[in-house]
Coordinates of C-alpha atoms in Angstrom, one line a residue:
Chain R
M1 CA 95.3 -56.4 -70.2
T2 CA 94.1 -58.2 -73.3
G3 CA 97.3 -57.3 -75.0
L4 CA 99.3 -58.9 -72.2
L5 CA 97.1 -62.0 -72.3
V6 CA 97.5 -62.4 -76.1
E7 CA 101.3 -61.9 -75.8
A8 CA 101.5 -64.6 -73.1
L9 CA 99.3 -66.9 -75.2
I10 CA 101.5 -66.5 -78.3
K11 CA 104.7 -67.0 -76.2
S12 CA 103.2 -70.2 -74.6
I13 CA 102.3 -71.7 -78.0
V14 CA 105.7 -70.9 -79.5
L15 CA 107.5 -72.3 -76.4
L16 CA 105.4 -75.4 -76.4
L17 CA 106.1 -76.2 -80.1
V18 CA 109.8 -75.4 -79.8
L19 CA 110.2 -77.5 -76.6
L20 CA 108.3 -80.5 -77.9
T21 CA 110.3 -80.5 -81.1
A22 CA 113.5 -80.1 -79.3
T23 CA 112.7 -83.0 -77.0
A24 CA 111.8 -85.2 -79.9
Y25 CA 115.1 -84.4 -81.6
L26 CA 117.0 -84.8 -78.3
T27 CA 116.2 -88.5 -78.5
L28 CA 117.7 -88.7 -82.0
L29 CA 120.7 -86.6 -80.9
E30 CA 121.4 -88.9 -78.0
R31 CA 121.1 -92.0 -80.1
R32 CA 123.4 -90.6 -82.8
L33 CA 125.9 -89.3 -80.3
L34 CA 126.0 -92.5 -78.3
A35 CA 126.6 -94.4 -81.5
K36 CA 129.5 -92.1 -82.3
F37 CA 131.0 -92.6 -78.9
Q38 CA 130.7 -96.4 -79.4
L39 CA 131.9 -96.3 -83.0
R40 CA 128.5 -97.3 -84.5
F41 CA 126.3 -95.5 -87.0
G42 CA 123.1 -95.1 -85.0
P43 CA 119.7 -94.7 -86.5
N44 CA 120.3 -93.2 -90.0
R45 CA 117.7 -94.9 -92.2
A46 CA 114.6 -92.6 -91.8
G47 CA 115.3 -89.6 -93.9
P48 CA 118.6 -87.9 -94.5
L49 CA 121.0 -88.5 -91.5
G50 CA 118.0 -90.2 -89.8
L51 CA 116.3 -86.8 -89.3
L52 CA 112.8 -88.3 -89.6
Q53 CA 113.4 -90.9 -86.9
P54 CA 111.7 -88.9 -84.1
L55 CA 108.6 -88.5 -86.4
A56 CA 108.5 -92.2 -87.0
D57 CA 108.9 -93.0 -83.3
G58 CA 106.2 -90.6 -82.4
L59 CA 103.8 -92.0 -84.9
K60 CA 104.5 -95.5 -83.7
L61 CA 103.8 -94.6 -80.1
L62 CA 100.6 -92.8 -81.0
F63 CA 99.2 -95.7 -83.0
K64 CA 100.1 -98.4 -80.5
E65 CA 97.3 -100.2 -78.7
S66 CA 96.5 -98.3 -75.5
F67 CA 96.9 -101.3 -73.2
V68 CA 95.9 -101.0 -69.5
P69 CA 97.0 -103.9 -67.3
A70 CA 94.5 -105.6 -65.0
Q71 CA 94.3 -104.5 -61.3
V72 CA 95.5 -101.0 -61.9
D73 CA 94.0 -98.0 -60.3
P74 CA 92.7 -96.3 -63.5
I75 CA 92.6 -92.7 -62.3
I76 CA 96.1 -92.8 -60.9
Y77 CA 97.4 -94.8 -63.8
W78 CA 96.5 -92.1 -66.2
L79 CA 97.3 -89.2 -63.8
A80 CA 100.9 -90.2 -63.3
P81 CA 102.4 -89.7 -66.8
S82 CA 100.4 -86.5 -67.2
I83 CA 101.9 -85.1 -64.0
S84 CA 105.4 -86.0 -65.3
M85 CA 104.9 -84.2 -68.6
V86 CA 103.0 -81.2 -67.4
T87 CA 105.4 -80.4 -64.6
A88 CA 108.4 -80.8 -67.0
L89 CA 106.8 -78.2 -69.3
F90 CA 105.6 -75.8 -66.6
V91 CA 109.2 -74.9 -65.5
Y92 CA 109.8 -73.1 -68.8
A93 CA 107.3 -70.4 -67.8
V94 CA 110.0 -68.7 -65.6
I95 CA 113.2 -69.5 -67.6
P96 CA 114.4 -66.4 -69.4
F97 CA 115.7 -67.0 -73.0
G98 CA 117.1 -63.5 -73.7
P99 CA 116.8 -59.8 -72.9
S100 CA 113.8 -57.9 -74.1
I101 CA 113.5 -57.5 -77.8
Q102 CA 111.7 -54.8 -79.8
L103 CA 108.9 -56.2 -82.0
F104 CA 106.0 -54.2 -83.6
G105 CA 107.0 -51.2 -81.6
R106 CA 106.7 -52.8 -78.2
S107 CA 109.3 -54.2 -75.9
I108 CA 108.8 -58.0 -75.4
P109 CA 110.7 -59.8 -72.7
L110 CA 111.8 -63.3 -73.7
V111 CA 110.4 -64.9 -70.6
L112 CA 106.8 -66.0 -70.1
A113 CA 106.5 -64.8 -66.5
D114 CA 109.2 -62.9 -64.6
V115 CA 107.9 -63.6 -61.1
N116 CA 110.0 -62.4 -58.2
V117 CA 110.1 -65.9 -56.7
G118 CA 111.1 -67.5 -60.0
I119 CA 113.7 -70.0 -58.8
L120 CA 111.3 -71.2 -56.0
V121 CA 108.7 -71.9 -58.7
V122 CA 111.2 -74.1 -60.4
L123 CA 111.9 -76.0 -57.2
A124 CA 108.2 -76.3 -56.4
T125 CA 107.4 -77.7 -59.8
S126 CA 110.1 -80.3 -59.7
S127 CA 108.9 -81.4 -56.2
I128 CA 105.5 -81.9 -57.7
G129 CA 107.0 -83.9 -60.6
V130 CA 108.0 -86.6 -58.1
Y131 CA 104.3 -87.6 -57.9
G132 CA 104.4 -88.7 -61.5
I133 CA 107.0 -91.3 -60.7
I134 CA 105.6 -92.4 -57.3
L135 CA 102.1 -92.8 -58.6
G136 CA 103.2 -94.4 -61.8
G137 CA 105.1 -97.0 -60.0
W138 CA 102.4 -97.6 -57.4
S139 CA 99.4 -97.7 -59.6
A140 CA 100.8 -100.4 -62.0
S141 CA 100.8 -103.0 -59.1
N142 CA 103.9 -104.6 -60.3
K143 CA 106.9 -105.3 -58.1
F144 CA 109.4 -103.9 -60.6
S145 CA 107.4 -100.7 -61.0
L146 CA 107.1 -100.3 -57.2
L147 CA 110.8 -100.9 -56.6
G148 CA 111.7 -98.5 -59.4
S149 CA 109.5 -95.8 -58.1
L150 CA 110.6 -96.2 -54.5
R151 CA 114.2 -95.9 -55.6
S152 CA 113.5 -93.0 -57.8
S153 CA 111.6 -91.0 -55.2
A154 CA 114.2 -91.7 -52.6
Q155 CA 116.8 -90.4 -55.0
L156 CA 114.9 -87.4 -56.0
I157 CA 114.1 -86.3 -52.5
S158 CA 117.8 -86.8 -51.4
Y159 CA 119.3 -84.9 -54.3
E160 CA 116.8 -82.1 -54.3
L161 CA 118.5 -81.0 -51.1
T162 CA 121.9 -80.7 -52.8
L163 CA 120.3 -79.0 -55.8
G164 CA 118.6 -76.5 -53.4
L165 CA 121.9 -75.8 -51.6
G166 CA 123.6 -75.0 -55.0
V167 CA 120.7 -72.7 -55.8
I168 CA 120.9 -71.0 -52.4
A169 CA 124.5 -70.0 -53.1
V170 CA 123.4 -68.4 -56.4
V171 CA 120.5 -66.6 -54.6
L172 CA 123.0 -65.2 -52.1
L173 CA 125.4 -64.0 -54.9
A174 CA 122.6 -62.4 -56.9
G175 CA 120.6 -61.1 -54.0
S176 CA 117.3 -62.0 -55.8
L177 CA 115.0 -65.0 -56.4
S178 CA 114.0 -63.7 -59.9
M179 CA 115.5 -65.6 -62.8
V180 CA 115.9 -62.4 -64.8
Q181 CA 117.7 -60.5 -62.1
I182 CA 119.9 -63.6 -61.4
V183 CA 121.1 -63.3 -65.1
E184 CA 121.4 -59.6 -64.8
A185 CA 123.7 -60.0 -61.8
Q186 CA 126.1 -62.1 -64.0
R187 CA 126.7 -59.3 -66.6
D188 CA 130.4 -58.9 -65.6
L189 CA 131.3 -62.3 -64.2
W190 CA 129.4 -65.6 -64.6
F191 CA 128.6 -67.1 -61.2
V192 CA 130.5 -70.3 -62.2
F193 CA 133.7 -68.3 -62.1
R194 CA 133.0 -66.8 -58.6
F195 CA 135.6 -69.0 -56.9
P196 CA 135.2 -70.9 -54.6
Y197 CA 131.5 -70.8 -53.7
G198 CA 130.1 -70.2 -57.2
T199 CA 132.2 -73.0 -58.7
V200 CA 131.5 -75.4 -55.9
A201 CA 127.7 -74.6 -56.2
F202 CA 127.9 -75.3 -60.0
M203 CA 129.5 -78.7 -59.5
L204 CA 126.9 -79.6 -56.8
F205 CA 124.1 -78.5 -59.1
L206 CA 125.4 -80.5 -62.0
I207 CA 125.8 -83.7 -60.0
A208 CA 122.4 -83.3 -58.3
G209 CA 121.0 -82.4 -61.7
V210 CA 122.0 -85.8 -63.2
A211 CA 120.5 -87.6 -60.2
E212 CA 117.3 -85.5 -60.5
T213 CA 116.9 -86.5 -64.2
N214 CA 117.4 -90.2 -63.4
R215 CA 120.2 -90.3 -66.0
A216 CA 123.3 -92.5 -66.2
P217 CA 125.3 -93.0 -64.0
F218 CA 122.4 -92.4 -61.6
D219 CA 119.7 -94.2 -63.6
L220 CA 119.0 -96.8 -60.9
P221 CA 115.2 -96.3 -61.1
E222 CA 115.1 -97.9 -64.5
A223 CA 118.2 -100.2 -64.2
E224 CA 117.1 -102.6 -67.0
Q225 CA 119.1 -105.6 -65.8
E226 CA 117.4 -105.7 -62.5
L227 CA 114.1 -103.7 -62.8
V228 CA 113.0 -104.2 -66.4
A229 CA 112.2 -100.5 -66.8
G230 CA 111.4 -99.4 -63.3
Y231 CA 108.3 -97.3 -62.9
Q232 CA 107.6 -97.3 -66.6
T233 CA 107.4 -101.1 -66.9
E234 CA 103.6 -101.3 -67.2
Y235 CA 103.2 -98.3 -69.5
G236 CA 103.0 -98.4 -73.3
G237 CA 102.0 -96.3 -76.2
F238 CA 101.2 -92.6 -75.6
K239 CA 101.3 -92.9 -71.8
F240 CA 104.8 -94.2 -72.1
A241 CA 105.6 -91.3 -74.5
M242 CA 104.4 -88.8 -71.9
F243 CA 106.9 -90.3 -69.3
Y244 CA 109.6 -90.3 -71.9
I245 CA 108.9 -86.7 -73.0
G246 CA 109.0 -85.6 -69.3
E247 CA 112.3 -87.3 -68.8
Y248 CA 114.0 -85.9 -71.8
M249 CA 112.6 -82.5 -71.3
S250 CA 114.0 -82.5 -67.8
V251 CA 117.5 -83.0 -69.3
I252 CA 116.9 -79.8 -71.3
T253 CA 115.5 -78.1 -68.1
I254 CA 118.6 -78.8 -66.0
S255 CA 120.8 -77.5 -68.8
A256 CA 118.6 -74.4 -69.1
L257 CA 118.7 -73.9 -65.3
A258 CA 122.5 -74.3 -65.3
T259 CA 122.7 -71.7 -68.1
T260 CA 120.5 -69.3 -66.2
L261 CA 122.0 -69.7 -62.8
F262 CA 125.7 -70.2 -63.4
L263 CA 126.6 -69.6 -67.0
G264 CA 125.4 -66.1 -67.4
G265 CA 122.2 -66.7 -69.2
W266 CA 122.1 -64.6 -72.4
Y267 CA 125.5 -62.9 -71.7
G268 CA 128.2 -64.4 -73.8
P269 CA 131.9 -64.7 -72.8
P270 CA 133.7 -61.3 -72.3
V271 CA 135.1 -60.4 -75.7
I272 CA 133.1 -62.3 -78.2
G273 CA 129.8 -61.9 -76.3
R274 CA 128.7 -59.1 -78.5
W275 CA 129.1 -61.0 -81.7
L276 CA 125.9 -63.0 -81.3
P277 CA 122.4 -62.1 -80.0
G278 CA 121.5 -63.2 -76.4
I279 CA 119.1 -65.9 -77.4
V280 CA 121.8 -67.7 -79.5
W281 CA 124.1 -67.8 -76.5
V282 CA 121.3 -69.3 -74.4
I283 CA 120.7 -72.0 -77.0
L284 CA 124.4 -72.7 -77.4
K285 CA 124.8 -73.1 -73.7
I286 CA 121.8 -75.3 -73.3
F287 CA 123.1 -77.5 -76.2
A288 CA 126.5 -77.8 -74.4
G289 CA 124.7 -78.9 -71.3
V290 CA 122.7 -81.5 -73.2
F291 CA 125.8 -82.8 -74.9
W292 CA 127.5 -83.1 -71.5
F293 CA 124.6 -85.3 -70.3
V294 CA 125.0 -87.6 -73.3
W295 CA 128.8 -87.7 -72.9
L296 CA 128.4 -88.7 -69.2
R297 CA 126.0 -91.5 -70.1
A298 CA 128.5 -92.9 -72.7
T299 CA 131.3 -92.7 -70.2
F300 CA 130.3 -93.9 -66.8
P301 CA 128.9 -97.2 -65.6
R302 CA 125.9 -97.2 -63.2
V303 CA 126.6 -96.8 -59.5
R304 CA 125.1 -98.9 -56.8
H305 CA 122.1 -97.6 -54.8
D306 CA 124.0 -97.4 -51.5
Q307 CA 126.9 -95.6 -53.2
L308 CA 124.3 -93.1 -54.5
M309 CA 122.8 -92.5 -51.1
T310 CA 126.2 -92.2 -49.4
L311 CA 127.4 -89.7 -52.0
G312 CA 124.2 -87.7 -51.6
W313 CA 123.9 -87.5 -47.8
K314 CA 127.5 -87.9 -46.6
V315 CA 129.5 -86.0 -49.3
L316 CA 127.4 -83.6 -51.3
L317 CA 125.1 -82.4 -48.6
P318 CA 127.8 -81.4 -46.1
V319 CA 129.9 -79.8 -48.9
G320 CA 126.8 -77.8 -49.9
L321 CA 126.1 -76.7 -46.4
V322 CA 129.7 -75.5 -45.8
N323 CA 129.6 -73.8 -49.2
V324 CA 126.4 -71.8 -48.4
L325 CA 127.8 -70.9 -45.0
L326 CA 131.1 -69.7 -46.5
A327 CA 129.3 -67.7 -49.2
A328 CA 127.0 -66.1 -46.6
V329 CA 129.8 -65.1 -44.3
V330 CA 132.0 -63.7 -47.0
L331 CA 129.2 -61.7 -48.6
A332 CA 128.0 -60.4 -45.2
L333 CA 131.5 -59.3 -44.3
R334 CA 132.0 -57.7 -47.7
S335 CA 128.7 -55.7 -47.6
R336 CA 129.8 -54.0 -44.4
Chain J
M1 CA 88.7 -61.6 -61.9
E2 CA 89.6 -62.4 -58.4
L3 CA 86.2 -63.9 -57.6
A4 CA 86.3 -65.9 -60.9
L5 CA 89.5 -67.6 -59.6
F6 CA 88.5 -67.7 -55.9
I7 CA 85.2 -69.6 -56.4
P8 CA 86.5 -72.6 -58.4
F9 CA 89.6 -73.0 -56.2
A10 CA 87.7 -72.7 -53.0
A11 CA 85.3 -75.3 -54.3
L12 CA 88.3 -77.5 -55.3
A13 CA 89.7 -77.2 -51.8
L14 CA 86.4 -78.1 -50.2
A15 CA 86.0 -81.1 -52.6
G16 CA 89.5 -82.2 -51.7
G17 CA 88.7 -81.9 -48.0
L18 CA 85.6 -84.1 -48.5
G19 CA 87.7 -86.5 -50.5
V20 CA 90.2 -86.9 -47.7
I21 CA 87.6 -88.2 -45.3
A22 CA 85.3 -89.9 -47.8
S23 CA 87.7 -92.0 -49.9
G24 CA 87.9 -95.7 -49.1
R25 CA 91.6 -96.1 -50.1
A26 CA 94.3 -94.3 -48.2
I27 CA 96.1 -93.3 -51.4
H28 CA 93.0 -91.5 -52.7
S29 CA 92.8 -89.6 -49.3
A30 CA 96.4 -88.5 -49.6
L31 CA 95.8 -87.3 -53.2
S32 CA 92.7 -85.4 -52.1
L33 CA 94.9 -83.8 -49.4
L34 CA 97.3 -82.8 -52.2
L35 CA 94.4 -81.1 -54.0
V36 CA 93.4 -79.2 -50.8
L37 CA 97.0 -78.0 -50.3
S38 CA 97.5 -76.9 -53.9
S39 CA 94.2 -75.0 -54.0
L40 CA 95.2 -73.2 -50.8
A41 CA 98.4 -72.2 -52.6
V42 CA 96.3 -70.6 -55.3
L43 CA 94.2 -68.8 -52.7
Y44 CA 97.4 -67.4 -51.1
L45 CA 98.5 -66.2 -54.5
L46 CA 95.1 -64.3 -54.8
L47 CA 95.9 -62.6 -51.5
G48 CA 99.2 -61.4 -52.9
A49 CA 101.3 -63.7 -50.8
Q50 CA 103.4 -65.2 -53.5
F51 CA 106.2 -66.3 -51.3
I52 CA 103.9 -68.1 -48.9
A53 CA 102.1 -69.7 -51.9
V54 CA 105.3 -71.2 -53.4
L55 CA 106.4 -72.4 -49.9
Q56 CA 103.0 -74.0 -49.5
V57 CA 103.6 -76.0 -52.7
I58 CA 107.3 -76.9 -51.9
I59 CA 106.8 -77.9 -48.3
Y60 CA 103.3 -79.3 -48.0
A61 CA 102.5 -80.5 -51.5
G62 CA 106.1 -81.4 -52.4
A63 CA 107.5 -82.9 -49.2
I64 CA 104.9 -83.8 -46.6
V65 CA 102.3 -85.5 -48.8
V66 CA 105.2 -87.3 -50.6
L67 CA 106.1 -88.7 -47.2
F68 CA 102.5 -89.7 -46.6
L69 CA 102.5 -91.5 -49.9
F70 CA 105.7 -93.3 -49.0
V71 CA 104.2 -94.6 -45.8
I72 CA 101.0 -95.7 -47.6
M73 CA 103.0 -97.5 -50.3
L74 CA 105.3 -99.3 -47.9
L75 CA 102.5 -100.3 -45.5
H76 CA 99.9 -101.4 -48.0
M77 CA 102.5 -102.4 -50.6
A78 CA 101.1 -103.2 -54.0
T79 CA 97.5 -103.7 -53.2
G80 CA 96.7 -100.6 -51.2
E81 CA 93.8 -102.4 -49.5
P82 CA 91.3 -100.1 -47.8
A83 CA 92.4 -98.9 -44.4
A84 CA 90.7 -100.5 -41.4
R85 CA 87.6 -98.7 -40.4
G86 CA 88.0 -96.7 -37.1
V87 CA 86.8 -98.2 -33.9
R88 CA 83.4 -96.8 -33.0
P89 CA 84.1 -94.8 -29.9
W90 CA 87.0 -93.2 -31.7
R91 CA 84.8 -92.2 -34.5
A92 CA 82.3 -90.6 -32.2
G93 CA 85.0 -88.7 -30.3
A94 CA 86.5 -87.5 -33.6
T95 CA 83.1 -86.2 -34.8
V96 CA 82.6 -84.3 -31.5
A97 CA 86.1 -82.8 -31.7
A98 CA 85.7 -81.8 -35.3
A99 CA 82.4 -80.1 -34.5
L100 CA 83.9 -78.2 -31.6
F101 CA 86.8 -77.1 -33.7
F102 CA 84.5 -75.9 -36.5
A103 CA 82.4 -74.0 -34.0
A104 CA 85.5 -72.3 -32.6
L105 CA 86.6 -71.3 -36.1
L106 CA 83.1 -70.0 -37.0
S107 CA 82.8 -67.9 -33.9
A108 CA 86.3 -66.4 -34.5
V109 CA 85.3 -65.5 -38.1
I110 CA 82.0 -64.0 -36.9
R111 CA 83.5 -62.0 -34.1
T112 CA 86.1 -60.3 -36.4
R113 CA 83.2 -59.6 -38.9
A114 CA 85.7 -59.9 -41.7
T115 CA 87.0 -56.4 -41.1
A116 CA 89.8 -56.7 -43.6
D117 CA 88.9 -54.5 -46.6
L118 CA 89.2 -56.8 -49.6
G119 CA 89.1 -53.9 -52.1
V120 CA 92.4 -52.4 -51.0
A121 CA 95.5 -53.5 -52.8
P122 CA 98.3 -54.8 -50.5
A123 CA 101.2 -52.5 -49.8
V124 CA 104.1 -52.5 -52.2
G125 CA 106.5 -55.3 -51.4
F126 CA 103.9 -57.2 -49.4
G127 CA 104.3 -61.0 -49.6
T128 CA 107.8 -60.9 -51.1
A129 CA 110.5 -63.1 -49.7
E130 CA 112.2 -60.0 -48.2
A131 CA 109.0 -58.8 -46.4
V132 CA 108.3 -62.3 -45.0
G133 CA 111.9 -62.8 -43.9
R134 CA 112.1 -59.4 -42.2
T135 CA 108.9 -60.0 -40.3
L136 CA 110.0 -63.5 -39.3
F137 CA 113.3 -62.4 -38.0
T138 CA 112.1 -59.3 -36.1
R139 CA 108.5 -59.4 -34.9
F140 CA 108.1 -63.2 -34.8
L141 CA 111.6 -64.1 -33.8
L142 CA 110.6 -66.0 -30.6
P143 CA 107.9 -68.1 -32.1
F144 CA 110.2 -68.8 -35.1
E145 CA 113.0 -70.0 -32.9
L146 CA 110.6 -72.0 -30.7
A147 CA 109.3 -73.8 -33.8
S148 CA 112.8 -74.6 -34.9
V149 CA 113.6 -76.1 -31.5
I150 CA 110.4 -78.2 -31.6
L151 CA 111.4 -79.5 -35.1
L152 CA 114.9 -80.3 -33.9
V153 CA 113.4 -82.3 -30.9
G154 CA 111.2 -84.1 -33.4
I155 CA 114.2 -85.0 -35.6
I156 CA 116.2 -86.3 -32.6
G157 CA 113.2 -88.2 -31.4
A158 CA 112.8 -89.9 -34.7
V159 CA 116.5 -90.9 -34.8
V160 CA 116.5 -92.2 -31.3
L161 CA 113.3 -94.3 -31.9
A162 CA 114.7 -95.7 -35.2
K163 CA 118.2 -96.3 -33.9
G164 CA 117.0 -97.8 -30.6
S165 CA 115.2 -100.6 -32.3
L166 CA 118.0 -101.0 -34.8
T167 CA 120.8 -101.4 -32.2
L168 CA 118.6 -103.8 -30.2
R169 CA 118.0 -105.9 -33.3
V170 CA 121.7 -105.9 -34.2
H171 CA 122.6 -107.0 -30.7
A172 CA 120.1 -109.7 -30.7
E173 CA 121.2 -110.9 -34.1
S174 CA 124.9 -110.9 -33.2
R175 CA 124.1 -112.8 -30.0
A176 CA 122.1 -115.3 -32.0
A177 CA 125.0 -115.6 -34.4
D178 CA 127.5 -116.1 -31.6
E179 CA 125.3 -118.8 -30.0
A180 CA 125.0 -120.5 -33.4
E181 CA 128.7 -120.4 -34.1
E182 CA 130.0 -121.6 -30.7
P183 CA 128.8 -125.1 -30.9
R184 CA 130.1 -125.4 -34.4
E185 CA 133.6 -124.4 -33.3
E186 CA 133.4 -127.0 -30.5
A187 CA 132.4 -129.6 -33.0
L188 CA 135.4 -128.6 -35.1
T189 CA 137.8 -128.9 -32.2
R190 CA 136.4 -132.2 -31.3

């Protein structure tokens, strides 16, 4: 019992350190990549290749004056960014990073908690994450914040449905809600290649994932030309950093989820899969997902809010429903 | 171990319940409700019902309270001014109803004498998605289908209510626009 607790504690600490560092460097990666896409240099002054830039940014945010605007609801004003960050971190408790490894004579699974409702825990956590945005926008008593948070919560609630429908197709294919078993079910063929329902579910998941993370081209909640910075407008210093960390971490989260649910988790491609250990494949796939997010931002202009809602409710949702129905019928007929 | 988790979370649930009725601002009440629902999810987890616990978070904490917050935000916009105090006779009636409900609950608990043996571990597979799904689609099929019909009626009702006022308003607006435009055309022809 104590052994298990210690193991979980060590894993949590390692996970926390790695994730926070990765998130900090994701901001640098994004700025450098965007600069490359736009034929600029990007931040390259702090340290070699600008590698110390995240450190400088972090220090600056930490030492900024902790400013609280008048007329805010103090409890909710503080609660909102914490909810955003904590829920973003919590998801990683159920995401598997590799098969079990042997260390000090015991087999250690590379996942913090292999619960048998794993994927539901992810969905539950992301549905709690909406509170950070709603409360953040509301408590600041500023019209831009309020509009941004209204937009954002409407967007999150709408696209969560599409996201869920993509996940249901995966659950049908794997026959389990456990993240580890979902990966195990992709040993021979990644779900993204299970045409048509696996592929369609993957595309739905990616589109909904971009909307869920409030990233371009679906970054209406913080459309700077109209809303200043949306729900974050009245936040500064460390509280702003918490929102920011939550947001960038969710980019990594969606990539990690796509890896686990559709891209075979720690299983590499058929022939060369054996050449590298499982955890390296997971990291490579997550990195590819993150790169795709940045690429998308550099390529597409922002859509209008009514276009976003039309796409979500009138295109993606029906496609997702038909896809789940198709997958269920085919799998039921085949299991006879 | 179980007791060490049960006591704080039961206390949190009770504190949240008090917060719901005692807070002056509607948004604090909604957040207290969120506390109640999340603590209940932990209690379900302690009972070994993990699937129900997660559903509790997804549906109640993640969807229903979010809707409450939406309504509060839109009605009280930026200020979130305290809700109007209930009318007196209503408050008295509500107190009586709550007391009656509490008495009914208490008598039900006392009559069963808490016969469930808490020391026994639940059966293997209890509380998983498979077990809940199987029970729902065999033993409780009729209540399940009835509940879904009631929900469908609720959805259709909401659409009819919203659409009804919408079409009326559109008609009224287009009529007003017609009336406004006609004289102008006359003026032009003249």
